[in-house]
Amino acid sequence: MQSTGTRQYWLGFDLGATKMLAMVFDERLRPAGMRRRRTQTLGPTRGFARLVETIDQALADAGVERSSLAGIGMAAPGMLDLDRGILLQAPNLGWRQVPLKRKLEREFGVPAVLANDVDAGTYAEYRYGAARGARCVVGVFPGTGIGGACVYEGRLLRGKIGSCMEIGHVPVMADGPLCGCGRRGCLEALASRLAISAELAQAAYRGMAPHLLEIAGTDLTAIRSAAIRKAIARGDRVVEDIVRHAARQIGQVLVGVIHLLAPDVIVLGGGLVGELGSLFLEEIRATTRVGVTDAFRGTFRVVAAKFGDRATTLGAAALAADAARG
């Protein structure tokens, strides 16, 4: 391993509900190494131990020692205390009151920054990707949940303590399906990948999606984005209909967001969009175009994230580097 005597590498980490991804970046934020592992079913104690192992494996992949790290950007889902670096609650992860910033700094001896995962991904797309140079960017990343973020004139919107733009918890249906946050009828409970998979499992069980049944059965954990894409490609019309309906639900909520923030770019990212991007883009573009008032038509673009599911790690590393440079 190389040890240059100077701390010139940044670590971006995406703590997802089902997977964790660590990426090492050089001083110009070019990727140098990475490691991806599963997160699911791990509590905070075992989960943090795996997190540390994953970072060390990413460093080994880059040929970099811990002593060359300048800082760590940790992107996590859920409710966060950004100033103190505490993960307050992550419903889809099952973690509560985890002081991630303090634990990382104690383990690696470098400054750590905690950020919302979609904040980080949207920031990466604003700085380097599909929304570069935009005045107002709204990011929506459907996955196990549905996260939202906004970069306005170069700065991430946030609340007094934590991040904001929790688009997944906008109420859509009174007394609707139960959400991971404990409330009913949230957008996330109707249009996330988990919600889509649950509806698809029922369709497969009823014999309405034979190709999906062959590919993934009725096991909710097996009906992931790639399996959904394959079933649609093989001709499962009901699978496509369910996905399009979910995309329209997201688009309908975005109509309200457009009227509030007047973004010039809306970026869609995450694994679900990575596999089904054209379908999601088509439905959301159509829904927002029809739904907004005349004054807003033609003022915004709906685009796919340039960096896919790696946007979050890049954004987290960029936020850590920005914090260190003042």
mmCIF file of C-alpha atoms in Angstrom:
data_model
loop_
_atom_site.group_PDB
_atom_site.id
_atom_site.type_symbol
_atom_site.label_atom_id
_atom_site.label_comp_id
_atom_site.label_asym_id
_atom_site.label_seq_id
_atom_site.Cartn_x
_atom_site.Cartn_y
_atom_site.Cartn_z
ATOM 1 C CA MET A 1 0.000 0.000 0.000
ATOM 2 C CA GLN A 2 1.112 3.519 -0.687
ATOM 3 C CA SER A 3 1.706 6.023 2.100
ATOM 4 C CA THR A 4 2.614 9.453 0.836
ATOM 5 C CA GLY A 5 2.847 11.129 4.233
ATOM 6 C CA THR A 6 0.044 13.514 3.304
ATOM 7 C CA ARG A 7 -3.663 13.033 3.725
ATOM 8 C CA GLN A 8 -5.004 13.389 0.213
ATOM 9 C CA TYR A 9 -7.791 10.833 -0.174
ATOM 10 C CA TRP A 10 -11.482 11.203 0.612
ATOM 11 C CA LEU A 11 -13.884 8.449 1.507
ATOM 12 C CA GLY A 12 -17.537 8.553 0.464
ATOM 13 C CA PHE A 13 -19.890 6.051 2.067
ATOM 14 C CA ASP A 14 -23.502 5.227 1.169
ATOM 15 C CA LEU A 15 -25.295 3.465 4.020
ATOM 16 C CA GLY A 16 -28.318 2.064 2.223
ATOM 17 C CA ALA A 17 -31.168 0.011 3.625
ATOM 18 C CA THR A 18 -30.104 -3.092 1.686
ATOM 19 C CA LYS A 19 -26.487 -2.380 0.707
ATOM 20 C CA MET A 20 -23.540 -0.264 1.755
ATOM 21 C CA LEU A 21 -21.048 1.182 -0.702
ATOM 22 C CA ALA A 22 -17.647 2.668 0.179
ATOM 23 C CA MET A 23 -15.650 4.571 -2.440
ATOM 24 C CA VAL A 24 -12.189 6.117 -2.177
ATOM 25 C CA PHE A 25 -11.539 9.325 -4.137
ATOM 26 C CA ASP A 26 -8.275 11.136 -4.822
ATOM 27 C CA GLU A 27 -7.676 14.861 -4.208
ATOM 28 C CA ARG A 28 -9.525 15.713 -7.446
ATOM 29 C CA LEU A 29 -12.434 13.463 -6.405
ATOM 30 C CA ARG A 30 -11.686 10.838 -9.013
ATOM 31 C CA PRO A 31 -12.604 7.275 -7.927
ATOM 32 C CA ALA A 32 -9.669 5.177 -6.792
ATOM 33 C CA GLY A 33 -11.255 2.128 -5.145
ATOM 34 C CA MET A 34 -14.556 0.744 -3.910
ATOM 35 C CA ARG A 35 -16.298 -2.011 -1.992
ATOM 36 C CA ARG A 36 -20.002 -2.936 -1.851
ATOM 37 C CA ARG A 37 -21.638 -5.171 0.774
ATOM 38 C CA ARG A 38 -25.089 -6.025 2.069
ATOM 39 C CA THR A 39 -26.648 -4.101 4.968
ATOM 40 C CA GLN A 40 -29.973 -5.862 5.415
ATOM 41 C CA THR A 41 -30.902 -7.395 8.812
ATOM 42 C CA LEU A 42 -27.854 -5.921 10.567
ATOM 43 C CA GLY A 43 -28.435 -3.890 13.727
ATOM 44 C CA PRO A 44 -26.336 -0.806 14.523
ATOM 45 C CA THR A 45 -23.572 -2.687 16.394
ATOM 46 C CA ARG A 46 -22.919 -5.371 13.790
ATOM 47 C CA GLY A 47 -23.758 -2.909 11.052
ATOM 48 C CA PHE A 48 -21.101 -0.422 12.150
ATOM 49 C CA ALA A 49 -18.526 -3.221 12.376
ATOM 50 C CA ARG A 50 -19.330 -4.195 8.787
ATOM 51 C CA LEU A 51 -19.195 -0.525 7.800
ATOM 52 C CA VAL A 52 -15.616 -0.269 9.126
ATOM 53 C CA GLU A 53 -14.637 -3.500 7.364
ATOM 54 C CA THR A 54 -16.107 -2.199 4.106
ATOM 55 C CA ILE A 55 -14.144 1.051 4.336
ATOM 56 C CA ASP A 56 -10.915 -0.870 4.981
ATOM 57 C CA GLN A 57 -11.636 -3.115 1.991
ATOM 58 C CA ALA A 58 -12.250 -0.074 -0.234
ATOM 59 C CA LEU A 59 -8.962 1.427 0.939
ATOM 60 C CA ALA A 60 -7.212 -1.864 0.139
ATOM 61 C CA ASP A 61 -8.792 -1.869 -3.320
ATOM 62 C CA ALA A 62 -7.390 1.635 -3.873
ATOM 63 C CA GLY A 63 -3.981 0.688 -2.469
ATOM 64 C CA VAL A 64 -4.320 3.405 0.174
ATOM 65 C CA GLU A 65 -3.567 3.272 3.896
ATOM 66 C CA ARG A 66 -5.772 4.757 6.586
ATOM 67 C CA SER A 67 -3.068 7.360 7.228
ATOM 68 C CA SER A 68 -3.671 8.847 3.761
ATOM 69 C CA LEU A 69 -7.339 9.593 4.438
ATOM 70 C CA ALA A 70 -8.183 13.292 4.754
ATOM 71 C CA GLY A 71 -11.838 12.859 5.703
ATOM 72 C CA ILE A 72 -14.976 10.772 5.459
ATOM 73 C CA GLY A 73 -18.383 11.704 4.097
ATOM 74 C CA MET A 74 -21.103 9.408 5.436
ATOM 75 C CA ALA A 75 -24.452 9.427 3.630
ATOM 76 C CA ALA A 76 -27.338 7.791 5.483
ATOM 77 C CA PRO A 77 -31.103 7.515 5.049
ATOM 78 C CA GLY A 78 -33.722 8.702 7.512
ATOM 79 C CA MET A 79 -33.830 11.460 10.103
ATOM 80 C CA LEU A 80 -30.451 12.965 11.012
ATOM 81 C CA ASP A 81 -28.984 15.499 13.424
ATOM 82 C CA LEU A 82 -26.549 16.979 10.938
ATOM 83 C CA ASP A 83 -24.630 19.235 13.327
ATOM 84 C CA ARG A 84 -23.940 16.510 15.896
ATOM 85 C CA GLY A 85 -23.652 13.768 13.279
ATOM 86 C CA ILE A 86 -26.273 11.465 14.787
ATOM 87 C CA LEU A 87 -28.544 9.126 12.845
ATOM 88 C CA LEU A 88 -31.772 9.693 14.779
ATOM 89 C CA GLN A 89 -34.033 7.246 12.987
ATOM 90 C CA ALA A 90 -33.802 5.231 9.773
ATOM 91 C CA PRO A 91 -37.118 3.349 9.419
ATOM 92 C CA ASN A 92 -36.005 1.128 6.529
ATOM 93 C CA LEU A 93 -32.675 0.361 8.193
ATOM 94 C CA GLY A 94 -33.905 -0.158 11.757
ATOM 95 C CA TRP A 95 -31.222 2.067 13.331
ATOM 96 C CA ARG A 96 -31.925 4.715 15.978
ATOM 97 C CA GLN A 97 -29.777 7.223 17.867
ATOM 98 C CA VAL A 98 -26.439 6.141 16.324
ATOM 99 C CA PRO A 99 -23.634 8.752 16.720
ATOM 100 C CA LEU A 100 -22.026 7.989 13.371
ATOM 101 C CA LYS A 101 -19.785 11.068 13.203
ATOM 102 C CA ARG A 102 -18.225 10.435 16.613
ATOM 103 C CA LYS A 103 -17.778 6.714 15.976
ATOM 104 C CA LEU A 104 -16.128 7.271 12.586
ATOM 105 C CA GLU A 105 -13.792 9.970 13.872
ATOM 106 C CA ARG A 106 -12.766 7.783 16.788
ATOM 107 C CA GLU A 107 -12.147 4.784 14.511
ATOM 108 C CA PHE A 108 -10.262 6.511 11.673
ATOM 109 C CA GLY A 109 -8.845 9.650 13.322
ATOM 110 C CA VAL A 110 -10.072 12.038 10.599
ATOM 111 C CA PRO A 111 -12.976 14.514 10.353
ATOM 112 C CA ALA A 112 -16.287 12.970 9.340
ATOM 113 C CA VAL A 113 -19.380 14.624 7.887
ATOM 114 C CA LEU A 114 -22.854 13.097 8.095
ATOM 115 C CA ALA A 115 -25.297 13.850 5.283
ATOM 116 C CA ASN A 116 -28.670 12.616 4.126
ATOM 117 C CA ASP A 117 -28.132 10.113 1.315
ATOM 118 C CA VAL A 118 -30.301 11.901 -1.241
ATOM 119 C CA ASP A 119 -28.800 15.271 -0.260
ATOM 120 C CA ALA A 120 -25.400 13.798 -1.092
ATOM 121 C CA GLY A 121 -26.530 12.285 -4.399
ATOM 122 C CA THR A 122 -28.262 15.473 -5.508
ATOM 123 C CA TYR A 123 -25.226 17.551 -4.541
ATOM 124 C CA ALA A 124 -22.996 15.323 -6.697
ATOM 125 C CA GLU A 125 -25.307 15.776 -9.670
ATOM 126 C CA TYR A 126 -25.318 19.553 -9.104
ATOM 127 C CA ARG A 127 -21.532 19.807 -8.819
ATOM 128 C CA TYR A 128 -20.439 17.329 -11.462
ATOM 129 C CA GLY A 129 -23.357 15.638 -13.196
ATOM 130 C CA ALA A 130 -26.758 15.945 -14.849
ATOM 131 C CA ALA A 131 -27.702 19.194 -13.063
ATOM 132 C CA ARG A 132 -24.332 20.932 -13.152
ATOM 133 C CA GLY A 133 -24.657 24.695 -12.808
ATOM 134 C CA ALA A 134 -28.431 24.743 -12.282
ATOM 135 C CA ARG A 135 -29.925 27.461 -10.075
ATOM 136 C CA CYS A 136 -32.372 25.129 -8.341
ATOM 137 C CA VAL A 137 -32.121 21.326 -8.429
ATOM 138 C CA VAL A 138 -34.603 18.892 -6.918
ATOM 139 C CA GLY A 139 -33.423 15.311 -6.528
ATOM 140 C CA VAL A 140 -35.730 12.310 -6.073
ATOM 141 C CA PHE A 141 -34.197 8.882 -5.467
ATOM 142 C CA PRO A 142 -36.783 6.059 -5.323
ATOM 143 C CA GLY A 143 -35.482 2.898 -3.677
ATOM 144 C CA THR A 144 -36.450 0.982 -0.557
ATOM 145 C CA GLY A 145 -37.869 4.368 0.436
ATOM 146 C CA ILE A 146 -38.201 7.602 -1.545
ATOM 147 C CA GLY A 147 -35.781 10.372 -0.685
ATOM 148 C CA GLY A 148 -35.799 13.972 -1.832
ATOM 149 C CA ALA A 149 -33.317 16.851 -1.763
ATOM 150 C CA CYS A 150 -32.836 20.362 -3.100
ATOM 151 C CA VAL A 151 -29.757 22.400 -3.973
ATOM 152 C CA TYR A 152 -30.731 26.074 -4.198
ATOM 153 C CA GLU A 153 -28.161 28.543 -5.533
ATOM 154 C CA GLY A 154 -25.319 26.210 -4.625
ATOM 155 C CA ARG A 155 -26.440 25.265 -1.114
ATOM 156 C CA LEU A 156 -28.330 22.237 0.128
ATOM 157 C CA LEU A 157 -31.653 23.139 1.722
ATOM 158 C CA ARG A 158 -31.813 21.895 5.299
ATOM 159 C CA GLY A 159 -33.702 22.438 8.508
ATOM 160 C CA LYS A 160 -32.412 23.790 11.810
ATOM 161 C CA ILE A 161 -31.192 20.355 12.921
ATOM 162 C CA GLY A 162 -31.573 17.935 10.030
ATOM 163 C CA SER A 163 -32.199 17.603 6.358
ATOM 164 C CA CYS A 164 -35.531 18.452 4.768
ATOM 165 C CA MET A 165 -37.313 17.588 1.506
ATOM 166 C CA GLU A 166 -38.670 14.302 2.921
ATOM 167 C CA ILE A 167 -40.735 13.811 -0.204
ATOM 168 C CA GLY A 168 -41.337 10.150 0.591
ATOM 169 C CA HIS A 169 -43.407 11.139 3.607
ATOM 170 C CA VAL A 170 -45.717 13.556 1.823
ATOM 171 C CA PRO A 171 -49.230 12.235 2.559
ATOM 172 C CA VAL A 172 -50.885 11.003 -0.620
ATOM 173 C CA MET A 173 -53.735 8.708 0.459
ATOM 174 C CA ALA A 174 -55.788 9.111 3.604
ATOM 175 C CA ASP A 175 -55.713 5.845 5.601
ATOM 176 C CA GLY A 176 -53.536 4.306 2.889
ATOM 177 C CA PRO A 177 -50.896 1.579 3.305
ATOM 178 C CA LEU A 178 -48.702 1.637 6.407
ATOM 179 C CA CYS A 179 -45.358 3.407 5.899
ATOM 180 C CA GLY A 180 -42.076 2.587 7.624
ATOM 181 C CA CYS A 181 -42.366 5.894 9.504
ATOM 182 C CA GLY A 182 -45.495 4.604 11.273
ATOM 183 C CA ARG A 183 -48.000 6.787 9.404
ATOM 184 C CA ARG A 184 -50.378 5.719 6.644
ATOM 185 C CA GLY A 185 -50.655 6.854 3.064
ATOM 186 C CA CYS A 186 -47.189 8.356 2.535
ATOM 187 C CA LEU A 187 -45.817 8.482 -1.013
ATOM 188 C CA GLU A 188 -43.155 5.998 0.081
ATOM 189 C CA ALA A 189 -45.820 3.465 1.086
ATOM 190 C CA LEU A 190 -47.332 3.674 -2.392
ATOM 191 C CA ALA A 191 -44.486 4.200 -4.857
ATOM 192 C CA SER A 192 -41.140 3.054 -3.422
ATOM 193 C CA ARG A 193 -39.404 -0.023 -4.800
ATOM 194 C CA LEU A 194 -40.513 -1.887 -1.673
ATOM 195 C CA ALA A 195 -44.152 -0.878 -2.242
ATOM 196 C CA ILE A 196 -43.928 -1.783 -5.923
ATOM 197 C CA SER A 197 -42.400 -5.169 -5.064
ATOM 198 C CA ALA A 198 -45.159 -5.921 -2.556
ATOM 199 C CA GLU A 199 -47.832 -5.260 -5.187
ATOM 200 C CA LEU A 200 -45.923 -7.279 -7.758
ATOM 201 C CA ALA A 201 -45.609 -10.249 -5.378
ATOM 202 C CA GLN A 202 -49.399 -10.348 -5.143
ATOM 203 C CA ALA A 203 -49.730 -10.138 -8.928
ATOM 204 C CA ALA A 204 -47.254 -12.993 -9.368
ATOM 205 C CA TYR A 205 -49.075 -15.094 -6.756
ATOM 206 C CA ARG A 206 -52.364 -14.558 -8.598
ATOM 207 C CA GLY A 207 -50.843 -15.678 -11.893
ATOM 208 C CA MET A 208 -51.011 -12.189 -13.431
ATOM 209 C CA ALA A 209 -47.218 -11.876 -13.864
ATOM 210 C CA PRO A 210 -45.947 -15.267 -15.064
ATOM 211 C CA HIS A 211 -42.500 -14.066 -16.131
ATOM 212 C CA LEU A 212 -41.891 -12.364 -12.797
ATOM 213 C CA LEU A 213 -43.045 -15.530 -11.021
ATOM 214 C CA GLU A 214 -40.457 -17.496 -12.998
ATOM 215 C CA ILE A 215 -37.688 -14.953 -12.389
ATOM 216 C CA ALA A 216 -38.212 -14.135 -8.706
ATOM 217 C CA GLY A 217 -41.203 -16.072 -7.375
ATOM 218 C CA THR A 218 -43.304 -14.299 -4.771
ATOM 219 C CA ASP A 219 -40.439 -13.613 -2.364
ATOM 220 C CA LEU A 220 -40.458 -9.878 -1.680
ATOM 221 C CA THR A 221 -36.686 -9.798 -1.164
ATOM 222 C CA ALA A 222 -36.119 -11.359 -4.596
ATOM 223 C CA ILE A 223 -38.332 -8.893 -6.495
ATOM 224 C CA ARG A 224 -35.661 -6.278 -6.976
ATOM 225 C CA SER A 225 -35.146 -3.659 -9.685
ATOM 226 C CA ALA A 226 -33.315 -5.971 -12.113
ATOM 227 C CA ALA A 227 -35.994 -8.663 -11.790
ATOM 228 C CA ILE A 228 -38.718 -6.093 -12.473
ATOM 229 C CA ARG A 229 -36.900 -4.882 -15.588
ATOM 230 C CA LYS A 230 -36.515 -8.447 -16.900
ATOM 231 C CA ALA A 231 -40.182 -9.256 -16.324
ATOM 232 C CA ILE A 232 -41.260 -6.168 -18.261
ATOM 233 C CA ALA A 233 -38.849 -7.005 -21.100
ATOM 234 C CA ARG A 234 -40.346 -10.514 -21.345
ATOM 235 C CA GLY A 235 -43.867 -9.156 -21.650
ATOM 236 C CA ASP A 236 -45.466 -8.945 -18.186
ATOM 237 C CA ARG A 237 -47.850 -6.093 -18.918
ATOM 238 C CA VAL A 238 -49.228 -5.922 -15.376
ATOM 239 C CA VAL A 239 -45.700 -5.399 -14.029
ATOM 240 C CA GLU A 240 -45.222 -2.445 -16.349
ATOM 241 C CA ASP A 241 -48.625 -1.033 -15.375
ATOM 242 C CA ILE A 242 -47.794 -1.214 -11.659
ATOM 243 C CA VAL A 243 -44.440 0.510 -12.168
ATOM 244 C CA ARG A 244 -45.974 3.232 -14.334
ATOM 245 C CA HIS A 245 -48.674 3.874 -11.741
ATOM 246 C CA ALA A 246 -46.012 4.301 -9.042
ATOM 247 C CA ALA A 247 -44.073 6.718 -11.265
ATOM 248 C CA ARG A 248 -47.227 8.774 -11.798
ATOM 249 C CA GLN A 249 -47.720 8.997 -8.034
ATOM 250 C CA ILE A 250 -44.218 10.435 -7.704
ATOM 251 C CA GLY A 251 -44.880 12.806 -10.596
ATOM 252 C CA GLN A 252 -48.070 14.051 -8.977
ATOM 253 C CA VAL A 253 -46.214 14.958 -5.763
ATOM 254 C CA LEU A 254 -43.535 16.643 -7.869
ATOM 255 C CA VAL A 255 -46.195 18.889 -9.377
ATOM 256 C CA GLY A 256 -46.603 20.424 -5.923
ATOM 257 C CA VAL A 257 -42.836 20.654 -5.448
ATOM 258 C CA ILE A 258 -42.470 22.475 -8.776
ATOM 259 C CA HIS A 259 -45.058 25.054 -7.749
ATOM 260 C CA LEU A 260 -43.231 25.602 -4.436
ATOM 261 C CA LEU A 261 -39.594 25.731 -5.589
ATOM 262 C CA ALA A 262 -39.628 26.335 -9.361
ATOM 263 C CA PRO A 263 -36.634 24.046 -10.013
ATOM 264 C CA ASP A 264 -34.936 24.228 -13.381
ATOM 265 C CA VAL A 265 -33.784 20.586 -13.105
ATOM 266 C CA ILE A 266 -35.349 17.533 -11.447
ATOM 267 C CA VAL A 267 -32.895 14.644 -11.133
ATOM 268 C CA LEU A 268 -34.107 11.065 -10.692
ATOM 269 C CA GLY A 269 -31.572 8.638 -9.258
ATOM 270 C CA GLY A 270 -31.081 5.407 -7.354
ATOM 271 C CA GLY A 271 -31.165 1.742 -8.318
ATOM 272 C CA LEU A 272 -34.802 1.622 -9.421
ATOM 273 C CA VAL A 273 -34.294 4.490 -11.852
ATOM 274 C CA GLY A 274 -31.016 2.937 -12.960
ATOM 275 C CA GLU A 275 -32.871 -0.203 -14.086
ATOM 276 C CA LEU A 276 -36.125 1.407 -15.271
ATOM 277 C CA GLY A 277 -34.998 4.919 -16.097
ATOM 278 C CA SER A 278 -36.738 5.480 -19.418
ATOM 279 C CA LEU A 279 -40.071 4.248 -18.052
ATOM 280 C CA PHE A 280 -39.860 6.417 -14.937
ATOM 281 C CA LEU A 281 -38.710 9.452 -16.882
ATOM 282 C CA GLU A 282 -41.512 9.064 -19.426
ATOM 283 C CA GLU A 283 -44.267 8.877 -16.804
ATOM 284 C CA ILE A 284 -42.912 11.625 -14.550
ATOM 285 C CA ARG A 285 -42.293 13.980 -17.474
ATOM 286 C CA ALA A 286 -45.844 13.441 -18.727
ATOM 287 C CA THR A 287 -47.420 13.809 -15.275
ATOM 288 C CA THR A 288 -45.557 17.006 -14.400
ATOM 289 C CA ARG A 289 -46.070 18.536 -17.831
ATOM 290 C CA VAL A 290 -49.832 18.094 -17.597
ATOM 291 C CA GLY A 291 -50.087 18.856 -13.887
ATOM 292 C CA VAL A 292 -48.298 22.197 -13.580
ATOM 293 C CA THR A 293 -49.912 25.523 -14.378
ATOM 294 C CA ASP A 294 -49.162 27.223 -17.694
ATOM 295 C CA ALA A 295 -46.585 29.569 -16.142
ATOM 296 C CA PHE A 296 -44.366 26.614 -15.147
ATOM 297 C CA ARG A 297 -44.552 24.594 -18.365
ATOM 298 C CA GLY A 298 -41.230 24.491 -20.154
ATOM 299 C CA THR A 299 -39.307 25.913 -17.174
ATOM 300 C CA PHE A 300 -37.847 22.622 -15.906
ATOM 301 C CA ARG A 301 -36.186 19.439 -17.146
ATOM 302 C CA VAL A 302 -36.616 15.910 -15.723
ATOM 303 C CA VAL A 303 -33.356 13.957 -16.153
ATOM 304 C CA ALA A 304 -31.713 10.760 -14.949
ATOM 305 C CA ALA A 305 -28.737 10.990 -12.609
ATOM 306 C CA LYS A 306 -25.427 10.852 -14.477
ATOM 307 C CA PHE A 307 -23.656 8.859 -11.776
ATOM 308 C CA GLY A 308 -26.417 6.357 -11.044
ATOM 309 C CA ASP A 309 -26.229 4.739 -7.620
ATOM 310 C CA ARG A 310 -22.665 6.051 -7.160
ATOM 311 C CA ALA A 311 -23.827 9.667 -6.976
ATOM 312 C CA THR A 312 -24.344 9.368 -3.219
ATOM 313 C CA THR A 313 -20.768 8.345 -2.437
ATOM 314 C CA LEU A 314 -19.325 11.067 -4.676
ATOM 315 C CA GLY A 315 -21.562 13.699 -3.078
ATOM 316 C CA ALA A 316 -20.664 12.547 0.434
ATOM 317 C CA ALA A 317 -16.943 12.774 -0.362
ATOM 318 C CA ALA A 318 -17.429 16.227 -1.926
ATOM 319 C CA LEU A 319 -19.274 17.455 1.174
ATOM 320 C CA ALA A 320 -16.457 16.175 3.401
ATOM 321 C CA ALA A 321 -13.871 17.930 1.224
ATOM 322 C CA ASP A 322 -15.907 21.169 1.214
ATOM 323 C CA ALA A 323 -16.178 21.089 5.006
ATOM 324 C CA ALA A 324 -12.427 20.583 5.401
ATOM 325 C CA ARG A 325 -11.595 23.419 3.020
ATOM 326 C CA GLY A 326 -14.010 25.811 4.717
#
